[in-house]
Amino acid sequence: MRGEPLDAETIVSATEEVLRRHGPEKTTVLDVARLLGVSHGSVYRHFPSKAALREAVIRRWLDRVQEDLAAAVQDSELPPPDRLRGLLTTMFAVKRAKVGEDPELFATFRVLAAEHSTVSSAHVAFLLAQIRGIVVDGIAGGDFAAGEPEVIARAIFNATSRFHDPAHAAEWSSPEIEAESASVISLILDGIRAR
Amino acid sequence: MRGEPLDAETIVSATEEVLRRHGPEKTTVLDVARLLGVSHGSVYRHFPSKAALREAVIRRWLDRVQEDLAAAVQDSELPPPDRLRGLLTTMFAVKRAKVGEDPELFATFRVLAAEHSTVSSAHVAFLLAQIRGIVVDGIAGGDFAAGEPEVIARAIFNATSRFHDPAHAAEWSSPEIEAESASVISLILDGIRAR
């Protein structure tokens, strides 16, 4: 048994480690308790179910994905079309890197996305807000045609599903995928620019 | 035992019926043989494996899907932008109808698509050819901006993945999905039209 008091953050870190080793299907609360040297009752005091624990891990993991993304696109000196191209290209690059680096956590994220969990919905809302922010700037500055930013952002998000939705992860190792993503992004930029 | 000689078409029809009842996971060659009142050896004389049989069923099923689609968009009197909107809208409507009418055959198609079987690749090639044909006409007539029809068709196909790829079928019952599809199609049409 461990000396320090058990906090939620420690449990989340241990669960992340177990998920990385065993994947979403085989990970149990007992594995997590065993790694921490505590009873499974101690884990349940912080997280009422395996599902809650899994969500907490993916919430933290997606926070890091979102930080990577925000860091890559924070250069707001660029004109909106370039920022939008950068954001969409980076959204894809970051997700694709995660499939390679963290296949088991990505698989867990994919399960939550398929279940439309609140964690994955919050991530979608984050991505939509990033896109919408650039669309608003682009319309205000005259680079993009006038329109409803919310609707335009959703259309851009949907049109790039193949390049960020975890349901398509198996296709991301195709040699043509980067060129295909670039073509779709160009099509979108042509679609929204002012005439 | 049946009187008539057993042909491939009869086996495919019987397999379709079994797949409709039991789904892709539980269907066996023995079920098909039992329905036909023949030995499973008789089935194997026409199809070397369960996978080959499943492919034959989905090939015929996709032929019907493609006929439905071709019938719906054959009115070539319309200008290319309207034809493209009609094709993309119908691609989605036909797929969505099939999920509802034929859930088990759709599930079988989804398995083949995930495995990148030749049957599903041929279906993708068919859809790409339909899109490309309209793009070629639109560029020739000056409705669409100049460009490489093959690349443009692929970008249009990829940008509408959420609305035709079977990996997204679970999302097609959303009440917003039709409006979202219409927004993406408008974005694409704005992206390709001549300036």
PDB file of N, CA, C and O in Angstrom, chain A residues 84-140:
ATOM      1  N   LEU A  84      -6.578  29.672 -41.318  1.00  0.00           N
ATOM      2  CA  LEU A  84      -7.519  28.553 -41.433  1.00  0.00           C
ATOM      3  C   LEU A  84      -6.834  27.335 -42.054  1.00  0.00           C
ATOM      4  O   LEU A  84      -6.988  26.205 -41.582  1.00  0.00           O
ATOM      5  N   ARG A  85      -6.025  27.584 -43.096  1.00  0.00           N
ATOM      6  CA  ARG A  85      -5.288  26.468 -43.694  1.00  0.00           C
ATOM      7  C   ARG A  85      -4.368  25.832 -42.648  1.00  0.00           C
ATOM      8  O   ARG A  85      -4.291  24.604 -42.530  1.00  0.00           O
ATOM      9  N   GLY A  86      -3.704  26.675 -41.871  1.00  0.00           N
ATOM     10  CA  GLY A  86      -2.804  26.171 -40.825  1.00  0.00           C
ATOM     11  C   GLY A  86      -3.553  25.357 -39.770  1.00  0.00           C
ATOM     12  O   GLY A  86      -3.111  24.282 -39.370  1.00  0.00           O
ATOM     13  N   LEU A  87      -4.695  25.870 -39.342  1.00  0.00           N
ATOM     14  CA  LEU A  87      -5.476  25.163 -38.315  1.00  0.00           C
ATOM     15  C   LEU A  87      -5.925  23.791 -38.826  1.00  0.00           C
ATOM     16  O   LEU A  87      -5.753  22.773 -38.141  1.00  0.00           O
ATOM     17  N   LEU A  88      -6.499  23.750 -40.022  1.00  0.00           N
ATOM     18  CA  LEU A  88      -7.033  22.479 -40.549  1.00  0.00           C
ATOM     19  C   LEU A  88      -5.909  21.478 -40.811  1.00  0.00           C
ATOM     20  O   LEU A  88      -6.044  20.285 -40.543  1.00  0.00           O
ATOM     21  N   THR A  89      -4.783  21.982 -41.332  1.00  0.00           N
ATOM     22  CA  THR A  89      -3.635  21.099 -41.582  1.00  0.00           C
ATOM     23  C   THR A  89      -3.116  20.545 -40.259  1.00  0.00           C
ATOM     24  O   THR A  89      -2.790  19.352 -40.144  1.00  0.00           O
ATOM     25  N   THR A  90      -3.052  21.411 -39.245  1.00  0.00           N
ATOM     26  CA  THR A  90      -2.524  20.992 -37.944  1.00  0.00           C
ATOM     27  C   THR A  90      -3.490  20.065 -37.215  1.00  0.00           C
ATOM     28  O   THR A  90      -3.063  19.122 -36.543  1.00  0.00           O
ATOM     29  N   MET A  91      -4.803  20.315 -37.340  1.00  0.00           N
ATOM     30  CA  MET A  91      -5.789  19.419 -36.736  1.00  0.00           C
ATOM     31  C   MET A  91      -5.532  17.992 -37.183  1.00  0.00           C
ATOM     32  O   MET A  91      -5.553  17.048 -36.399  1.00  0.00           O
ATOM     33  N   PHE A  92      -5.285  17.864 -38.488  1.00  0.00           N
ATOM     34  CA  PHE A  92      -5.054  16.531 -39.051  1.00  0.00           C
ATOM     35  C   PHE A  92      -3.703  15.975 -38.588  1.00  0.00           C
ATOM     36  O   PHE A  92      -3.605  14.821 -38.150  1.00  0.00           O
ATOM     37  N   ALA A  93      -2.659  16.818 -38.650  1.00  0.00           N
ATOM     38  CA  ALA A  93      -1.316  16.355 -38.288  1.00  0.00           C
ATOM     39  C   ALA A  93      -1.263  15.890 -36.828  1.00  0.00           C
ATOM     40  O   ALA A  93      -0.668  14.856 -36.514  1.00  0.00           O
ATOM     41  N   VAL A  94      -1.911  16.643 -35.945  1.00  0.00           N
ATOM     42  CA  VAL A  94      -1.883  16.314 -34.516  1.00  0.00           C
ATOM     43  C   VAL A  94      -2.614  14.990 -34.270  1.00  0.00           C
ATOM     44  O   VAL A  94      -2.118  14.105 -33.568  1.00  0.00           O
ATOM     45  N   LYS A  95      -3.788  14.832 -34.879  1.00  0.00           N
ATOM     46  CA  LYS A  95      -4.550  13.591 -34.698  1.00  0.00           C
ATOM     47  C   LYS A  95      -3.773  12.393 -35.252  1.00  0.00           C
ATOM     48  O   LYS A  95      -3.713  11.329 -34.646  1.00  0.00           O
ATOM     49  N   ARG A  96      -3.185  12.603 -36.421  1.00  0.00           N
ATOM     50  CA  ARG A  96      -2.459  11.510 -37.062  1.00  0.00           C
ATOM     51  C   ARG A  96      -1.239  11.107 -36.236  1.00  0.00           C
ATOM     52  O   ARG A  96      -0.926   9.924 -36.098  1.00  0.00           O
ATOM     53  N   ALA A  97      -0.563  12.120 -35.661  1.00  0.00           N
ATOM     54  CA  ALA A  97       0.591  11.823 -34.803  1.00  0.00           C
ATOM     55  C   ALA A  97       0.146  11.009 -33.589  1.00  0.00           C
ATOM     56  O   ALA A  97       0.823  10.061 -33.185  1.00  0.00           O
ATOM     57  N   LYS A  98      -1.009  11.349 -33.030  1.00  0.00           N
ATOM     58  CA  LYS A  98      -1.495  10.647 -31.834  1.00  0.00           C
ATOM     59  C   LYS A  98      -1.813   9.179 -32.127  1.00  0.00           C
ATOM     60  O   LYS A  98      -1.594   8.325 -31.271  1.00  0.00           O
ATOM     61  N   VAL A  99      -2.350   8.890 -33.297  1.00  0.00           N
ATOM     62  CA  VAL A  99      -2.632   7.484 -33.637  1.00  0.00           C
ATOM     63  C   VAL A  99      -1.333   6.679 -33.582  1.00  0.00           C
ATOM     64  O   VAL A  99      -1.310   5.545 -33.096  1.00  0.00           O
ATOM     65  N   GLY A 100      -0.242   7.294 -34.084  1.00  0.00           N
ATOM     66  CA  GLY A 100       1.045   6.610 -34.096  1.00  0.00           C
ATOM     67  C   GLY A 100       1.684   6.508 -32.719  1.00  0.00           C
ATOM     68  O   GLY A 100       2.129   5.442 -32.308  1.00  0.00           O
ATOM     69  N   GLU A 101       1.676   7.632 -31.990  1.00  0.00           N
ATOM     70  CA  GLU A 101       2.363   7.686 -30.685  1.00  0.00           C
ATOM     71  C   GLU A 101       1.596   6.946 -29.602  1.00  0.00           C
ATOM     72  O   GLU A 101       2.178   6.368 -28.692  1.00  0.00           O
ATOM     73  N   ASP A 102       0.286   7.065 -29.652  1.00  0.00           N
ATOM     74  CA  ASP A 102      -0.553   6.642 -28.537  1.00  0.00           C
ATOM     75  C   ASP A 102      -1.731   5.812 -29.050  1.00  0.00           C
ATOM     76  O   ASP A 102      -2.885   6.158 -28.834  1.00  0.00           O
ATOM     77  N   PRO A 103      -1.430   4.686 -29.717  1.00  0.00           N
ATOM     78  CA  PRO A 103      -2.535   3.963 -30.360  1.00  0.00           C
ATOM     79  C   PRO A 103      -3.644   3.524 -29.398  1.00  0.00           C
ATOM     80  O   PRO A 103      -4.822   3.585 -29.752  1.00  0.00           O
ATOM     81  N   GLU A 104      -3.283   3.112 -28.190  1.00  0.00           N
ATOM     82  CA  GLU A 104      -4.305   2.603 -27.273  1.00  0.00           C
ATOM     83  C   GLU A 104      -5.173   3.726 -26.708  1.00  0.00           C
ATOM     84  O   GLU A 104      -6.379   3.561 -26.532  1.00  0.00           O
ATOM     85  N   LEU A 105      -4.546   4.880 -26.427  1.00  0.00           N
ATOM     86  CA  LEU A 105      -5.363   6.008 -25.955  1.00  0.00           C
ATOM     87  C   LEU A 105      -6.225   6.525 -27.104  1.00  0.00           C
ATOM     88  O   LEU A 105      -7.377   6.908 -26.907  1.00  0.00           O
ATOM     89  N   PHE A 106      -5.678   6.496 -28.308  1.00  0.00           N
ATOM     90  CA  PHE A 106      -6.477   6.919 -29.463  1.00  0.00           C
ATOM     91  C   PHE A 106      -7.672   5.980 -29.646  1.00  0.00           C
ATOM     92  O   PHE A 106      -8.789   6.428 -29.924  1.00  0.00           O
ATOM     93  N   ALA A 107      -7.437   4.682 -29.456  1.00  0.00           N
ATOM     94  CA  ALA A 107      -8.536   3.700 -29.574  1.00  0.00           C
ATOM     95  C   ALA A 107      -9.603   3.977 -28.510  1.00  0.00           C
ATOM     96  O   ALA A 107     -10.803   3.848 -28.770  1.00  0.00           O
ATOM     97  N   THR A 108      -9.161   4.384 -27.318  1.00  0.00           N
ATOM     98  CA  THR A 108     -10.115   4.707 -26.243  1.00  0.00           C
ATOM     99  C   THR A 108     -10.921   5.942 -26.624  1.00  0.00           C
ATOM    100  O   THR A 108     -12.151   5.987 -26.458  1.00  0.00           O
ATOM    101  N   PHE A 109     -10.232   6.939 -27.177  1.00  0.00           N
ATOM    102  CA  PHE A 109     -10.899   8.158 -27.660  1.00  0.00           C
ATOM    103  C   PHE A 109     -11.932   7.800 -28.728  1.00  0.00           C
ATOM    104  O   PHE A 109     -13.065   8.300 -28.727  1.00  0.00           O
ATOM    105  N   ARG A 110     -11.553   6.871 -29.592  1.00  0.00           N
ATOM    106  CA  ARG A 110     -12.453   6.460 -30.669  1.00  0.00           C
ATOM    107  C   ARG A 110     -13.730   5.825 -30.118  1.00  0.00           C
ATOM    108  O   ARG A 110     -14.828   6.066 -30.629  1.00  0.00           O
ATOM    109  N   VAL A 111     -13.596   5.023 -29.070  1.00  0.00           N
ATOM    110  CA  VAL A 111     -14.766   4.413 -28.428  1.00  0.00           C
ATOM    111  C   VAL A 111     -15.676   5.514 -27.871  1.00  0.00           C
ATOM    112  O   VAL A 111     -16.891   5.521 -28.106  1.00  0.00           O
ATOM    113  N   LEU A 112     -15.069   6.497 -27.175  1.00  0.00           N
ATOM    114  CA  LEU A 112     -15.875   7.583 -26.588  1.00  0.00           C
ATOM    115  C   LEU A 112     -16.543   8.422 -27.682  1.00  0.00           C
ATOM    116  O   LEU A 112     -17.692   8.848 -27.535  1.00  0.00           O
ATOM    117  N   ALA A 113     -15.814   8.647 -28.777  1.00  0.00           N
ATOM    118  CA  ALA A 113     -16.389   9.444 -29.872  1.00  0.00           C
ATOM    119  C   ALA A 113     -17.595   8.714 -30.470  1.00  0.00           C
ATOM    120  O   ALA A 113     -18.633   9.320 -30.733  1.00  0.00           O
ATOM    121  N   ALA A 114     -17.466   7.386 -30.644  1.00  0.00           N
ATOM    122  CA  ALA A 114     -18.567   6.600 -31.213  1.00  0.00           C
ATOM    123  C   ALA A 114     -19.773   6.610 -30.264  1.00  0.00           C
ATOM    124  O   ALA A 114     -20.917   6.543 -30.709  1.00  0.00           O
ATOM    125  N   GLU A 115     -19.502   6.717 -28.968  1.00  0.00           N
ATOM    126  CA  GLU A 115     -20.596   6.753 -27.973  1.00  0.00           C
ATOM    127  C   GLU A 115     -21.124   8.182 -27.764  1.00  0.00           C
ATOM    128  O   GLU A 115     -21.987   8.395 -26.917  1.00  0.00           O
ATOM    129  N   HIS A 116     -20.556   9.168 -28.476  1.00  0.00           N
ATOM    130  CA  HIS A 116     -20.925  10.572 -28.307  1.00  0.00           C
ATOM    131  C   HIS A 116     -20.860  10.996 -26.836  1.00  0.00           C
ATOM    132  O   HIS A 116     -21.776  11.633 -26.323  1.00  0.00           O
ATOM    133  N   SER A 117     -19.795  10.600 -26.149  1.00  0.00           N
ATOM    134  CA  SER A 117     -19.656  10.975 -24.740  1.00  0.00           C
ATOM    135  C   SER A 117     -19.471  12.484 -24.619  1.00  0.00           C
ATOM    136  O   SER A 117     -19.095  13.153 -25.585  1.00  0.00           O
ATOM    137  N   THR A 118     -19.731  13.026 -23.444  1.00  0.00           N
ATOM    138  CA  THR A 118     -19.593  14.472 -23.242  1.00  0.00           C
ATOM    139  C   THR A 118     -18.150  14.915 -23.500  1.00  0.00           C
ATOM    140  O   THR A 118     -17.919  16.013 -23.979  1.00  0.00           O
ATOM    141  N   VAL A 119     -17.190  14.039 -23.186  1.00  0.00           N
ATOM    142  CA  VAL A 119     -15.778  14.383 -23.404  1.00  0.00           C
ATOM    143  C   VAL A 119     -15.506  14.614 -24.883  1.00  0.00           C
ATOM    144  O   VAL A 119     -14.858  15.589 -25.262  1.00  0.00           O
ATOM    145  N   SER A 120     -16.024  13.721 -25.720  1.00  0.00           N
ATOM    146  CA  SER A 120     -15.742  13.894 -27.142  1.00  0.00           C
ATOM    147  C   SER A 120     -16.564  15.055 -27.710  1.00  0.00           C
ATOM    148  O   SER A 120     -16.094  15.783 -28.584  1.00  0.00           O
ATOM    149  N   SER A 121     -17.771  15.278 -27.189  1.00  0.00           N
ATOM    150  CA  SER A 121     -18.559  16.439 -27.634  1.00  0.00           C
ATOM    151  C   SER A 121     -17.853  17.745 -27.279  1.00  0.00           C
ATOM    152  O   SER A 121     -17.884  18.704 -28.054  1.00  0.00           O
ATOM    153  N   ALA A 122     -17.223  17.780 -26.106  1.00  0.00           N
ATOM    154  CA  ALA A 122     -16.498  19.000 -25.700  1.00  0.00           C
ATOM    155  C   ALA A 122     -15.314  19.248 -26.635  1.00  0.00           C
ATOM    156  O   ALA A 122     -14.997  20.390 -26.969  1.00  0.00           O
ATOM    157  N   HIS A 123     -14.681  18.166 -27.077  1.00  0.00           N
ATOM    158  CA  HIS A 123     -13.564  18.311 -28.009  1.00  0.00           C
ATOM    159  C   HIS A 123     -14.053  18.850 -29.358  1.00  0.00           C
ATOM    160  O   HIS A 123     -13.435  19.742 -29.943  1.00  0.00           O
ATOM    161  N   VAL A 124     -15.173  18.333 -29.835  1.00  0.00           N
ATOM    162  CA  VAL A 124     -15.766  18.838 -31.083  1.00  0.00           C
ATOM    163  C   VAL A 124     -16.092  20.323 -30.923  1.00  0.00           C
ATOM    164  O   VAL A 124     -15.803  21.139 -31.813  1.00  0.00           O
ATOM    165  N   ALA A 125     -16.667  20.703 -29.780  1.00  0.00           N
ATOM    166  CA  ALA A 125     -17.010  22.112 -29.534  1.00  0.00           C
ATOM    167  C   ALA A 125     -15.755  22.984 -29.551  1.00  0.00           C
ATOM    168  O   ALA A 125     -15.761  24.093 -30.091  1.00  0.00           O
ATOM    169  N   PHE A 126     -14.651  22.458 -28.993  1.00  0.00           N
ATOM    170  CA  PHE A 126     -13.383  23.194 -29.000  1.00  0.00           C
ATOM    171  C   PHE A 126     -12.921  23.429 -30.440  1.00  0.00           C
ATOM    172  O   PHE A 126     -12.562  24.546 -30.821  1.00  0.00           O
ATOM    173  N   LEU A 127     -12.941  22.378 -31.256  1.00  0.00           N
ATOM    174  CA  LEU A 127     -12.486  22.504 -32.646  1.00  0.00           C
ATOM    175  C   LEU A 127     -13.378  23.474 -33.430  1.00  0.00           C
ATOM    176  O   LEU A 127     -12.877  24.327 -34.173  1.00  0.00           O
ATOM    177  N   LEU A 128     -14.693  23.357 -33.221  1.00  0.00           N
ATOM    178  CA  LEU A 128     -15.624  24.264 -33.907  1.00  0.00           C
ATOM    179  C   LEU A 128     -15.352  25.716 -33.513  1.00  0.00           C
ATOM    180  O   LEU A 128     -15.393  26.610 -34.360  1.00  0.00           O
ATOM    181  N   ALA A 129     -15.062  25.942 -32.239  1.00  0.00           N
ATOM    182  CA  ALA A 129     -14.797  27.314 -31.774  1.00  0.00           C
ATOM    183  C   ALA A 129     -13.527  27.869 -32.415  1.00  0.00           C
ATOM    184  O   ALA A 129     -13.463  29.050 -32.769  1.00  0.00           O
ATOM    185  N   GLN A 130     -12.504  27.015 -32.564  1.00  0.00           N
ATOM    186  CA  GLN A 130     -11.263  27.458 -33.218  1.00  0.00           C
ATOM    187  C   GLN A 130     -11.543  27.871 -34.661  1.00  0.00           C
ATOM    188  O   GLN A 130     -11.063  28.894 -35.130  1.00  0.00           O
ATOM    189  N   ILE A 131     -12.305  27.039 -35.374  1.00  0.00           N
ATOM    190  CA  ILE A 131     -12.619  27.340 -36.772  1.00  0.00           C
ATOM    191  C   ILE A 131     -13.467  28.616 -36.848  1.00  0.00           C
ATOM    192  O   ILE A 131     -13.183  29.526 -37.628  1.00  0.00           O
ATOM    193  N   ARG A 132     -14.492  28.676 -35.989  1.00  0.00           N
ATOM    194  CA  ARG A 132     -15.408  29.816 -36.034  1.00  0.00           C
ATOM    195  C   ARG A 132     -14.679  31.134 -35.780  1.00  0.00           C
ATOM    196  O   ARG A 132     -14.956  32.145 -36.429  1.00  0.00           O
ATOM    197  N   GLY A 133     -13.721  31.115 -34.848  1.00  0.00           N
ATOM    198  CA  GLY A 133     -12.962  32.336 -34.543  1.00  0.00           C
ATOM    199  C   GLY A 133     -12.280  32.896 -35.785  1.00  0.00           C
ATOM    200  O   GLY A 133     -12.303  34.107 -36.048  1.00  0.00           O
ATOM    201  N   ILE A 134     -11.687  32.018 -36.577  1.00  0.00           N
ATOM    202  CA  ILE A 134     -10.998  32.465 -37.795  1.00  0.00           C
ATOM    203  C   ILE A 134     -12.017  32.919 -38.849  1.00  0.00           C
ATOM    204  O   ILE A 134     -11.795  33.910 -39.552  1.00  0.00           O
ATOM    205  N   VAL A 135     -13.139  32.199 -38.929  1.00  0.00           N
ATOM    206  CA  VAL A 135     -14.186  32.580 -39.894  1.00  0.00           C
ATOM    207  C   VAL A 135     -14.705  33.984 -39.569  1.00  0.00           C
ATOM    208  O   VAL A 135     -14.869  34.835 -40.469  1.00  0.00           O
ATOM    209  N   VAL A 136     -14.947  34.254 -38.290  1.00  0.00           N
ATOM    210  CA  VAL A 136     -15.423  35.582 -37.864  1.00  0.00           C
ATOM    211  C   VAL A 136     -14.425  36.661 -38.294  1.00  0.00           C
ATOM    212  O   VAL A 136     -14.801  37.670 -38.900  1.00  0.00           O
ATOM    213  N   ASP A 137     -13.138  36.426 -38.008  1.00  0.00           N
ATOM    214  CA  ASP A 137     -12.104  37.395 -38.394  1.00  0.00           C
ATOM    215  C   ASP A 137     -12.064  37.579 -39.915  1.00  0.00           C
ATOM    216  O   ASP A 137     -11.908  38.704 -40.410  1.00  0.00           O
ATOM    217  N   GLY A 138     -12.177  36.480 -40.638  1.00  0.00           N
ATOM    218  CA  GLY A 138     -12.084  36.529 -42.104  1.00  0.00           C
ATOM    219  C   GLY A 138     -13.253  37.274 -42.735  1.00  0.00           C
ATOM    220  O   GLY A 138     -13.085  37.987 -43.724  1.00  0.00           O
ATOM    221  N   ILE A 139     -14.445  37.118 -42.144  1.00  0.00           N
ATOM    222  CA  ILE A 139     -15.615  37.847 -42.660  1.00  0.00           C
ATOM    223  C   ILE A 139     -15.464  39.334 -42.331  1.00  0.00           C
ATOM    224  O   ILE A 139     -15.664  40.197 -43.199  1.00  0.00           O
ATOM    225  N   ALA A 140     -15.050  39.616 -41.093  1.00  0.00           N
ATOM    226  CA  ALA A 140     -14.889  41.021 -40.664  1.00  0.00           C
ATOM    227  C   ALA A 140     -13.868  41.743 -41.533  1.00  0.00           C
ATOM    228  O   ALA A 140     -14.060  42.902 -41.913  1.00  0.00           O
TER     229      ALA A 140
END
